[in-house]
Short mmCIF file of C-alpha atoms in Angstrom, two decimals:
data_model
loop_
_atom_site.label_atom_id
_atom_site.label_comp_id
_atom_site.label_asym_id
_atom_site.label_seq_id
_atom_site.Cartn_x
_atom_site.Cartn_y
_atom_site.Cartn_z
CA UNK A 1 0.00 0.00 0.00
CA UNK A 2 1.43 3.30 -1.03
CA UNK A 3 1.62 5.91 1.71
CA UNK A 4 1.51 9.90 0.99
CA UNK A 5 2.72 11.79 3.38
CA UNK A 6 2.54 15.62 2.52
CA UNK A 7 1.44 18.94 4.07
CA UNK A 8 -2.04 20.31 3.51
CA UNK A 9 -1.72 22.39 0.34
CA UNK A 10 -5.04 21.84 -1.94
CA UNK A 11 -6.59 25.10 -1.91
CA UNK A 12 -9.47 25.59 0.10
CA UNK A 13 -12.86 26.10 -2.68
CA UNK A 14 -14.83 29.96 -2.10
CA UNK A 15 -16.74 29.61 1.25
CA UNK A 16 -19.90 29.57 -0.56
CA UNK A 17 -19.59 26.50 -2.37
CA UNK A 18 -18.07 24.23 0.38
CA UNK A 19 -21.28 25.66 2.97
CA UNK A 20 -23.40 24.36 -0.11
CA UNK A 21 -21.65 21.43 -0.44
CA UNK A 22 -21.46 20.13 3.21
CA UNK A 23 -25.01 21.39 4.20
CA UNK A 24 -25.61 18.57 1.19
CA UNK A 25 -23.42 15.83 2.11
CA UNK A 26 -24.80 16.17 5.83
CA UNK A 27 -28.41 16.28 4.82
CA UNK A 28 -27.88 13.16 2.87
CA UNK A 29 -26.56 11.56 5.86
CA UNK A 30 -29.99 12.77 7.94
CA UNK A 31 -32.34 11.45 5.12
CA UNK A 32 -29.99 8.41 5.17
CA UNK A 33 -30.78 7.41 8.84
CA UNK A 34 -33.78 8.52 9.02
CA UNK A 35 -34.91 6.00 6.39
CA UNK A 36 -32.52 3.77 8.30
CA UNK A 37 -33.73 4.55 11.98
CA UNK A 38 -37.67 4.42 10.76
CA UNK A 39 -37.27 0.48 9.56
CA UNK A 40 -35.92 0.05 13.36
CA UNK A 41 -38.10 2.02 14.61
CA UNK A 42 -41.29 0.26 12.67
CA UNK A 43 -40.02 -2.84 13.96
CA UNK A 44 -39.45 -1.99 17.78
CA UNK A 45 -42.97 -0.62 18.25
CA UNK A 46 -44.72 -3.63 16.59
CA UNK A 47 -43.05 -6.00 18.87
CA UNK A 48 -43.69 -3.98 21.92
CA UNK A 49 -47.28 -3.68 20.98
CA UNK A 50 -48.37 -6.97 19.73
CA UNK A 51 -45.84 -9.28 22.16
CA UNK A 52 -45.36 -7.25 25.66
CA UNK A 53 -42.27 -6.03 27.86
CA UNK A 54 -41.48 -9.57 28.14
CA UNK A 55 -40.76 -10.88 24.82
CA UNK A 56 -39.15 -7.45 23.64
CA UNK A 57 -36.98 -7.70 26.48
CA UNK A 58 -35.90 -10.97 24.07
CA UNK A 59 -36.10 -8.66 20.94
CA UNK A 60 -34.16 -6.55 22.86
CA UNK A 61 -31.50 -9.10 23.66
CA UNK A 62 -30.29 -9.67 20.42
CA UNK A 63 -30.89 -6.54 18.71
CA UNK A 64 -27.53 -5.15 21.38
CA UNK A 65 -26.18 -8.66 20.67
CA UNK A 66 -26.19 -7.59 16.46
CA UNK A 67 -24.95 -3.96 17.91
CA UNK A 68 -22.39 -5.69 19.34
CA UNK A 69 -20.98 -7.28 15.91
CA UNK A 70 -21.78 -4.47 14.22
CA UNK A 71 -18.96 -2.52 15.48
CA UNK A 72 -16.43 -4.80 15.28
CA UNK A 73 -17.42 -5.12 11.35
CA UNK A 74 -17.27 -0.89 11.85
CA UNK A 75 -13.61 -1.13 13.20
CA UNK A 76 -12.25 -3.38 11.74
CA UNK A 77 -13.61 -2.48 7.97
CA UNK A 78 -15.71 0.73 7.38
CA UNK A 79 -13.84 3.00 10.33
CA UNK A 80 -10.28 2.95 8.50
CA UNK A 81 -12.07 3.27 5.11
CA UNK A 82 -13.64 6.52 5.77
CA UNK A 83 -10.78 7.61 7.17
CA UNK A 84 -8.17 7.02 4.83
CA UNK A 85 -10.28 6.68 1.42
CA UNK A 86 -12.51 9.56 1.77
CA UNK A 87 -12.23 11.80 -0.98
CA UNK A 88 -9.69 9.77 -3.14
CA UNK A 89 -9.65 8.82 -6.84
CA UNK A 90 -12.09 6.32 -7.58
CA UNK A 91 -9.79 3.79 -8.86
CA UNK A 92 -8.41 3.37 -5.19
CA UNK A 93 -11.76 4.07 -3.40
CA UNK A 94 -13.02 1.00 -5.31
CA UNK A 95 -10.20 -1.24 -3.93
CA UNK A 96 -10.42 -0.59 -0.94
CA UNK A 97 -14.44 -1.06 -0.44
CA UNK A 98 -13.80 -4.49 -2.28
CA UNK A 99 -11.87 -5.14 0.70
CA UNK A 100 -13.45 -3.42 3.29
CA UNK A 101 -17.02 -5.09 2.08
CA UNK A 102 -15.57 -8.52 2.40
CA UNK A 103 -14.06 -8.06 5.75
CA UNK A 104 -17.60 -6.84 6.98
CA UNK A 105 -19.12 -9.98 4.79
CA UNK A 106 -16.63 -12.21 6.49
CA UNK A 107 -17.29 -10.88 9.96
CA UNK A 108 -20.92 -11.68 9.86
CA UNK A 109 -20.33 -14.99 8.44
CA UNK A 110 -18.16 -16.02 11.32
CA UNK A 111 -19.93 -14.52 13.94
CA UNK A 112 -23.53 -15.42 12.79
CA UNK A 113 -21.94 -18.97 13.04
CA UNK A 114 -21.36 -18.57 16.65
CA UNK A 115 -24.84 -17.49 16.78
CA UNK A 116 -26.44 -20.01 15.76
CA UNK A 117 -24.67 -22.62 17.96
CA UNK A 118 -25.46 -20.84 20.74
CA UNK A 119 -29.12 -20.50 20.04
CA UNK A 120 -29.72 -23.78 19.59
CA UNK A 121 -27.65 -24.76 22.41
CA UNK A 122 -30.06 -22.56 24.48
CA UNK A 123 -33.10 -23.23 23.00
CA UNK A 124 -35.88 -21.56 25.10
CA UNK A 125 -37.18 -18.09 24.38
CA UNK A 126 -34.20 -16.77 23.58
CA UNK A 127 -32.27 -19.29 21.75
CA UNK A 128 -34.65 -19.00 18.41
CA UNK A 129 -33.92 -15.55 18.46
CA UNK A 130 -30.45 -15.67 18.25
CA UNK A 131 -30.07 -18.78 16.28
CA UNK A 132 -31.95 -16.16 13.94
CA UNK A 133 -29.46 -13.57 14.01
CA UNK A 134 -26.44 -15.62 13.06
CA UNK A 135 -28.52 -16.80 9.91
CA UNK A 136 -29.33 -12.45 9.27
CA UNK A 137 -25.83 -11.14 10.24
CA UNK A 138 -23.54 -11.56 7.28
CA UNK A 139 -26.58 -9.23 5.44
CA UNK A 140 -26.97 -6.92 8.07
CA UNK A 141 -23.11 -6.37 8.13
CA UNK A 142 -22.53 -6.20 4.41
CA UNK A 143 -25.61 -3.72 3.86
CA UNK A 144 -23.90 -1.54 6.90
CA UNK A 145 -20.80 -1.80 4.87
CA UNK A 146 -22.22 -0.19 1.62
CA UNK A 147 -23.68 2.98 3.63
CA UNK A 148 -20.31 3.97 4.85
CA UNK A 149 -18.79 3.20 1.40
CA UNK A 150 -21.05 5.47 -0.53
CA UNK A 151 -20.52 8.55 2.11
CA UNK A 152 -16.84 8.01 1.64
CA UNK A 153 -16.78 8.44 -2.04
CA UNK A 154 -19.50 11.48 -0.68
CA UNK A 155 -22.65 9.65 -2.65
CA UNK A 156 -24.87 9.99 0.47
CA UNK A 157 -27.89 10.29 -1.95
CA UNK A 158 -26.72 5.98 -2.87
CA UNK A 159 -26.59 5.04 0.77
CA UNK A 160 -30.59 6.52 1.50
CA UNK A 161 -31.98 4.88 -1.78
CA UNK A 162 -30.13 1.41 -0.64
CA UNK A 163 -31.67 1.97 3.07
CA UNK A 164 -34.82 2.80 1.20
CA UNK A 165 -34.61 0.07 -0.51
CA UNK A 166 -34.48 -2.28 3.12
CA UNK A 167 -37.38 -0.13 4.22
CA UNK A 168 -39.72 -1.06 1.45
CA UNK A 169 -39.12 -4.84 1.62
CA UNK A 170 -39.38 -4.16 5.27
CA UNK A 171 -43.32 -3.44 4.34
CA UNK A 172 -44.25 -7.12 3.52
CA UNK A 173 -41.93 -9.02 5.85
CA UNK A 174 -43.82 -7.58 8.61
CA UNK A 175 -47.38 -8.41 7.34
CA UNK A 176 -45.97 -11.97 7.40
CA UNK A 177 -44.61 -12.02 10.72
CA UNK A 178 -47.22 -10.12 12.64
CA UNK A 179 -49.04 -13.49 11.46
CA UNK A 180 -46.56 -16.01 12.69
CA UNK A 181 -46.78 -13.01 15.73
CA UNK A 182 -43.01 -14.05 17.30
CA UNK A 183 -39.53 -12.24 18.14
CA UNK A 184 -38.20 -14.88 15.46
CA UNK A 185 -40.35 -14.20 13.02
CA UNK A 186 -39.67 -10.13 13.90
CA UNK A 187 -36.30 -10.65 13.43
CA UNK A 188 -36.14 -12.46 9.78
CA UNK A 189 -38.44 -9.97 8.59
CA UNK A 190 -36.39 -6.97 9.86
CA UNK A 191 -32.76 -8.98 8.84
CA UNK A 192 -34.48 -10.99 5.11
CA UNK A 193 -35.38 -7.38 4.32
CA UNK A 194 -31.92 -6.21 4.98
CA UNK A 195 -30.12 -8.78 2.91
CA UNK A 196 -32.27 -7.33 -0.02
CA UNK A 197 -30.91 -3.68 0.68
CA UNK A 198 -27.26 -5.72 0.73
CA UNK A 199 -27.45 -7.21 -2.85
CA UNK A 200 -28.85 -3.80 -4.37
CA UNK A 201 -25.83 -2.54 -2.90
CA UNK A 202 -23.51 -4.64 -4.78
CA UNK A 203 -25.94 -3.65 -8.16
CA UNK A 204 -25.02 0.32 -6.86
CA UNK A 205 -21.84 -0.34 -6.49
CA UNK A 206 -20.90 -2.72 -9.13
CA UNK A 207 -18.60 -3.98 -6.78
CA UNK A 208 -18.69 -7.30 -5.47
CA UNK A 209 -17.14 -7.65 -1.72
CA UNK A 210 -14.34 -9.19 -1.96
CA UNK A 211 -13.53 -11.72 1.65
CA UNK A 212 -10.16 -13.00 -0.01
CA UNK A 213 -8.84 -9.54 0.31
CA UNK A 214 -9.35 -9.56 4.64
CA UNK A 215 -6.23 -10.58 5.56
CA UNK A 216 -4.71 -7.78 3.14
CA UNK A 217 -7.11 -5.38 4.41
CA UNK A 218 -6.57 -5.90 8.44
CA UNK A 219 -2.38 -5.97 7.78
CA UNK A 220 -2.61 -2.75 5.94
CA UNK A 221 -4.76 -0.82 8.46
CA UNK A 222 -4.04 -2.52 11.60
CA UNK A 223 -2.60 0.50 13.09
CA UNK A 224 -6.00 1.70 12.94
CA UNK A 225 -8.65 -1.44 12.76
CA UNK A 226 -7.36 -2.65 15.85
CA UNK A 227 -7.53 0.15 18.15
CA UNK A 228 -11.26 1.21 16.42
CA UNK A 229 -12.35 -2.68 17.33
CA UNK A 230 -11.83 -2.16 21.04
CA UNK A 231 -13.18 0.97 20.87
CA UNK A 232 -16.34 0.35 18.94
CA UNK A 233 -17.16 -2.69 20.87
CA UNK A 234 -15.88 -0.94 24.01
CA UNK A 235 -19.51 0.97 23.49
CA UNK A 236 -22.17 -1.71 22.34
CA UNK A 237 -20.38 -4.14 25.06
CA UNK A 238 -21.02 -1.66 27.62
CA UNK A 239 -24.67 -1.71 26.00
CA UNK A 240 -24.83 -5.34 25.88
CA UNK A 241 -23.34 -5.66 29.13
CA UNK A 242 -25.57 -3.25 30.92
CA UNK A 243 -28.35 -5.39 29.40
CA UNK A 244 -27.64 -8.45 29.84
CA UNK A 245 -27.03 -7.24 33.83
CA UNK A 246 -29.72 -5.26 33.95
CA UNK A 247 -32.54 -8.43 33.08
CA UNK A 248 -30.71 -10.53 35.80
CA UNK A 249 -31.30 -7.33 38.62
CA UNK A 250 -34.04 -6.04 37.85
CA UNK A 251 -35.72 -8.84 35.22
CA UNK A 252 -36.09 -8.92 30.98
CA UNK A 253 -39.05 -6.80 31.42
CA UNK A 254 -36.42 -4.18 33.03
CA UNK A 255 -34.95 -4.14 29.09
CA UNK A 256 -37.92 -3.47 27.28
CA UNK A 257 -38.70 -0.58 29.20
CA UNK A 258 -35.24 0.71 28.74
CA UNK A 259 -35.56 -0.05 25.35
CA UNK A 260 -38.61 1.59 24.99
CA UNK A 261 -37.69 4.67 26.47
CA UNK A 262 -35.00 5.03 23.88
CA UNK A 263 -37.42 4.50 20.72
CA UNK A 264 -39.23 7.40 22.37
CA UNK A 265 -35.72 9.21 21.75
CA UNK A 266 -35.64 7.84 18.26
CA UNK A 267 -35.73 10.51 16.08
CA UNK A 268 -32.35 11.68 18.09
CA UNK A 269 -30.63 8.56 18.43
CA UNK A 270 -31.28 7.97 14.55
CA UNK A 271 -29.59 12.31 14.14
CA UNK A 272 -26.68 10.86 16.73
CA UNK A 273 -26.29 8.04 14.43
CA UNK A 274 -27.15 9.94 10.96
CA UNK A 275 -23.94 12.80 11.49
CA UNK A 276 -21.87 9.67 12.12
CA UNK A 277 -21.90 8.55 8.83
CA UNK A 278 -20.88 11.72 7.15
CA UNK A 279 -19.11 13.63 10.82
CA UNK A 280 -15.66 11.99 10.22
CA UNK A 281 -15.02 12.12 6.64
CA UNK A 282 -16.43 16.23 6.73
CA UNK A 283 -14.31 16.70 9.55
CA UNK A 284 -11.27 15.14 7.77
CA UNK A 285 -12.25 17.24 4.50
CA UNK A 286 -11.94 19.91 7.06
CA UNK A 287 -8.84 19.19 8.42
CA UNK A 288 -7.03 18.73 5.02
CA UNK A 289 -8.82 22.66 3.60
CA UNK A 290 -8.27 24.66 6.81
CA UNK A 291 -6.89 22.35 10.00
CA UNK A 292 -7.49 25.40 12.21
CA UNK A 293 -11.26 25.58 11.68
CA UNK A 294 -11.63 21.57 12.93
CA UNK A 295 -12.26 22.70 16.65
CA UNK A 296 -14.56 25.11 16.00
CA UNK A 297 -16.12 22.50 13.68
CA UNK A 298 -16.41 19.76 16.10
CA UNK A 299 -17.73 22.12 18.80
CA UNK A 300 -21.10 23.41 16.64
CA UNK A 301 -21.43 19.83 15.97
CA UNK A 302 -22.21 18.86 19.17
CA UNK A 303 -24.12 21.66 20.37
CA UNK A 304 -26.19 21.29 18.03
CA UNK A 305 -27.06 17.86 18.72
CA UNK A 306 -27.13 18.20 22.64
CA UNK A 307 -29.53 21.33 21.96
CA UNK A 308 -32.06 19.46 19.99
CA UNK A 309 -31.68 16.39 22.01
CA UNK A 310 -32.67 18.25 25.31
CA UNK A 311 -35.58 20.25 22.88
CA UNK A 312 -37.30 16.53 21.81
CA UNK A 313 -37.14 15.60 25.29
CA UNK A 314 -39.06 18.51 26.40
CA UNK A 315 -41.41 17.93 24.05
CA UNK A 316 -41.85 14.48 25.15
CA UNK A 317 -42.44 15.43 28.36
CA UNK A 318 -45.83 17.04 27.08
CA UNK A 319 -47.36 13.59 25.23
CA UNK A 320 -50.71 12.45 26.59
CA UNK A 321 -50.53 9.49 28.31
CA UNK A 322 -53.69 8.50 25.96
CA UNK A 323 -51.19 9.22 22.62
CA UNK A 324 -47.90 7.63 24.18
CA UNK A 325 -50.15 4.14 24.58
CA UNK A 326 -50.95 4.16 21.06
CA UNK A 327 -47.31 3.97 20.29
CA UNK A 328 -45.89 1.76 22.51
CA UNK A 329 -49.04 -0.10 24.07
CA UNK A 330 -48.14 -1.26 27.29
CA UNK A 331 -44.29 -0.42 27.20
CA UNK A 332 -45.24 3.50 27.66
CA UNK A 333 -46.21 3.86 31.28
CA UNK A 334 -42.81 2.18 32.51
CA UNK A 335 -40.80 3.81 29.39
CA UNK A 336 -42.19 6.98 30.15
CA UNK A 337 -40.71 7.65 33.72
CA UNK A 338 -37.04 7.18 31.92
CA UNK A 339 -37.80 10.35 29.95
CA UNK A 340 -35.83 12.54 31.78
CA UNK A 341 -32.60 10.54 32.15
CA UNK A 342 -32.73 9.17 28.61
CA UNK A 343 -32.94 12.66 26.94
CA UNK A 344 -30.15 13.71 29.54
CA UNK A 345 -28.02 10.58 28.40
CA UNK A 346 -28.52 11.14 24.83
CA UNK A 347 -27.48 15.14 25.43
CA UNK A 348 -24.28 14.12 26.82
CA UNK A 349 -23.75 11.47 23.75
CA UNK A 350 -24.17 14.51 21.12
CA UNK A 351 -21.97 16.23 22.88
CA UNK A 352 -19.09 14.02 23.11
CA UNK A 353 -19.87 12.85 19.42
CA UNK A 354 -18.58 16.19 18.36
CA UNK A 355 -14.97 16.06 19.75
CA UNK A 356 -15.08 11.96 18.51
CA UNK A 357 -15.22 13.23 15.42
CA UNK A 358 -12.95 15.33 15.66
CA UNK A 359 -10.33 12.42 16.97
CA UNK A 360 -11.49 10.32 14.37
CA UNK A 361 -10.60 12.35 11.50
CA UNK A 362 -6.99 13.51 13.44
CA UNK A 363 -6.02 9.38 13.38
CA UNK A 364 -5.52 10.28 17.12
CA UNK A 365 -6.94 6.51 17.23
CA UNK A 366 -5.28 6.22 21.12
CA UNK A 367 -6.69 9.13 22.39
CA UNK A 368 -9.96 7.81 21.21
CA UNK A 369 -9.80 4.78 22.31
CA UNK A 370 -8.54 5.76 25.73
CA UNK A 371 -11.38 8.07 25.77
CA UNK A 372 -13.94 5.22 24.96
CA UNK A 373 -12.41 2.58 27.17
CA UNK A 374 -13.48 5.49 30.14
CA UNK A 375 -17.00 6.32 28.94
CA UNK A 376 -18.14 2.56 28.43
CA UNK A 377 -16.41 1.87 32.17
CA UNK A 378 -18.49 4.34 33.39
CA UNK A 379 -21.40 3.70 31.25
CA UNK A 380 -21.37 -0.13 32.93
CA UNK A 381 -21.17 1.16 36.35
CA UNK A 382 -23.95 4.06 36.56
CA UNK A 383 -26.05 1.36 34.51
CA UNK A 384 -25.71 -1.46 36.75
CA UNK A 385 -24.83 0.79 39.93
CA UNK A 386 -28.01 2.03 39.17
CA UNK A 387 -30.07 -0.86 39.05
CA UNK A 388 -28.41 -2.63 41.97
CA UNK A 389 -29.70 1.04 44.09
CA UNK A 390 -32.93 1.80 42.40
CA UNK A 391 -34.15 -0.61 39.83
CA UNK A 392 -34.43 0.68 36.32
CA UNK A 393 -34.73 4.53 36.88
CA UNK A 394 -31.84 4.57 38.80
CA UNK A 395 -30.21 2.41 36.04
CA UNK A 396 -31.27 5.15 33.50
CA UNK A 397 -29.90 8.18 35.82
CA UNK A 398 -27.01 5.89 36.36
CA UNK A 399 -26.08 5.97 32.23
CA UNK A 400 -27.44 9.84 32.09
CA UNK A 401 -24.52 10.84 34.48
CA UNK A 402 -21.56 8.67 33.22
CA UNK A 403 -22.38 9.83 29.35
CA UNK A 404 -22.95 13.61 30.64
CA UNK A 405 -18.99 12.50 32.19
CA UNK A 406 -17.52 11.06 29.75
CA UNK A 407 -18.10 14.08 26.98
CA UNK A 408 -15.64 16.06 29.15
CA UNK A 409 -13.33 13.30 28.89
CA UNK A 410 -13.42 13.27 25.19
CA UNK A 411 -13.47 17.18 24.59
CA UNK A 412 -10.03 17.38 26.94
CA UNK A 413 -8.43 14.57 24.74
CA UNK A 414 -9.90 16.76 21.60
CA UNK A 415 -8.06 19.56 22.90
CA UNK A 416 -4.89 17.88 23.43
CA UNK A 417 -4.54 16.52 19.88
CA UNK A 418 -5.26 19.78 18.37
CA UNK A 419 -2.31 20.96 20.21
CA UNK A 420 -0.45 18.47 19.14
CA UNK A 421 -1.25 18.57 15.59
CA UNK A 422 -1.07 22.11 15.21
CA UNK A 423 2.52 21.89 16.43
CA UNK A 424 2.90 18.72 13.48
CA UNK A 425 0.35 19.56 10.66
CA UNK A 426 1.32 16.37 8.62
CA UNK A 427 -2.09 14.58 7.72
CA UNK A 428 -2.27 11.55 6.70
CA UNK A 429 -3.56 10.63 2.92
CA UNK A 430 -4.37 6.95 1.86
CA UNK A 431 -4.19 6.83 -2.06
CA UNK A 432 -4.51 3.23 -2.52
#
């Protein structure tokens, strides 16, 4: 792999046209999740309402179980790609998602083995569901994989019509399994549907994933992949973990209202998760053009989504009890306590998501991961501290505090790397 090492020098376009052009790229990244975040969304509140807390505390189970493997597919394939292959001729943007799509392919095939063994060992209520999700995870992974590609090459428009694409067959797939009316039937309609998004991809594309290129892939951008791994799964195992602890304290129900509390914060979570796709390849377009706006970059970034995260919880706060029923059937009177916590939580997360960015698009891959390895630690103990004190609310406050805590964190190590980069202003570039 050929390595370019060279001062930023490519003049910065007129201010006009690079407003224009980012407002674009980032609204494609909105209309992106929120296509995304409305097929999850459609499937959360039909479980909650037609099976109870119970069985979406199951749902529940494996959907931070597929989080889980979703960010080591993230680390290890589609992190270093948008960081290194954003913005690059197409020639070597096309290798590398060959290789980045088969590592994600490959990750889901050997983890959605696991899967399966384990769900039939368990057998159960929860073994069909996760004997499930090995069978779904090698499409859920590979149509992940072609979202981050296509905001790479800065095609955002590609990534929404490919998650529209899931949404639509999403339509069907749930007439059929509100019929069969279980999680595992829930589940291969919201991963079948998936896998249909996943082949269009490859029809986008015209690139087919490559998993003979993995080895390749995870020796050329190990310095990276690595570090990104722990990190990622550094936050969906605190998830999982806080979970999984959470139904043995308190009980599964315990999880569905959690969960249900955060579909209320949707339309946040899904913004949160919407900037991400687009946050660290603008910031490192940023950092190339003018290195010295990147702070001030990162900063509005999370305002902005702190602001409108505390603004939707407000609003929340003001739902009928009558309306909020309709949603979420019998999940809303527990959910709804968790209002205040959750909105407080996912104010901190927008916050911190800013300087993360930031981090990301700097390569400053040990201050990031140092900073992550802290928030999940303290996301674990306020969640299960929590529980252990006052059952599920105080498991919520528990998670509102440590994420509120950890945003500090990452803003100091933010701070730190710009000093150190602005003393060193020798970016990276990836050309092949």
């Amino acid at each position: 792999m050929t390595t370019e090492e060279e001062k930023t020098t490519t003049p910065a376009p007129p201010a006009g046209s690079a407003r224009r052009a980012l407002a674009g790229r980032l609204s494609w990244g909105l209309a992106d999740q929120a296509a995304s975040s409305l097929s999850n969304f459609v499937v959360g509140i039909y479980v909650a309402r037609s099976l109870g807390p119970a069985a979406f505390g199951v749902f529940s189970l494996a959907w931070v179980t597929y989080g889980v493997v979703l960010s080591v597919a993230r680390g290890l394939a589609t992190d270093p790609l948008v960081v290194r292959f954003s913005g690059v001729p197409d020639a070597s943007w096309r290798g590398a998602v060959a290789r980045s799509s088969g590592t994600a392919l490959g990750v889901g095939a050997a983890v959605g083995a696991a899967c399966l063994a384990v769900g039939l060992a368990l057998g159960g209520s929860v073994g069909p569901a996760f004997a499930c999700l090995g069978v779904l995870l090698p499409g859920l992974l590979l149509q992940d994989a072609w979202r981050y590609a296509f905001f790479a090459a800065g095609t955002g428009r590609k990534a929404f019509l490919n998650d529209l694409v899931w949404g639509v067959a999403l339509v069907p797939a749930l007439v059929v399994a509100a019929r069969v009316g279980s999680v595992a039937a829930y589940l291969l309609a919201w991963g079948g549907s998936a896998a249909v998004a996943a082949v269009y991809g490859c029809v986008q594309s015209g690139i087919r994933p490559r998993p003979a290129g993995v080895r390749a892939w995870l020796r050329d951008h190990r310095d990276l992949g690595y570090r990104y791994l722990v990190e990622n799964v550094g936050v969906s195992g605190a998830s999982q973990l806080r979970a999984y602890g959470l139904g043995a304290i308190v009980g599964v129900g315990a999880v569905g209202v959690v969960r249900g509390a955060e579909l209320l914060l949707g339309p946040f979570l899904a913004l949160l998760m919407g900037l991400s796709l687009v946050t660290v390849a603008e910031a490192a377009r940023v950092l190339r053009r003018d290195p010295h706006r990147l702070g001030r970059f990162c900063l509005l970034l999370g305002g902005a989504q702190a602001v409108a995260a505390l603004l939707w919880g407000a609003a929340l706060l003001l739902v009928p009890d009558r309306l909020g029923a309709l949603v979420l059937g019998d999940v809303w009177g527990s959910a709804s306590a968790l209002v205040v916590p959750v909105t407080l939580g996912v104010a901190g997360a927008g916050l911190g998501t800013g300087a993360a960015a930031g981090l990301r698009a700097l390569a400053a891959a040990r201050r990031s991961l140092r900073s992550q390895l802290f928030a999940s630690a303290c996301y674990v103990i306020g969640g299960l501290g929590g529980a252990a004190v006052a059952g599920t609310a105080g498991s919520a406050w528990g998670v509102a505090a440590a994420t509120v805590t950890a945003s500090a964190v990452w803003w100091l190590q933010l701070r730190s790397a710009l000093r150190e980069h602005h003393q060193n202003p020798i970016p990276e570039v990836r050309t092949s």
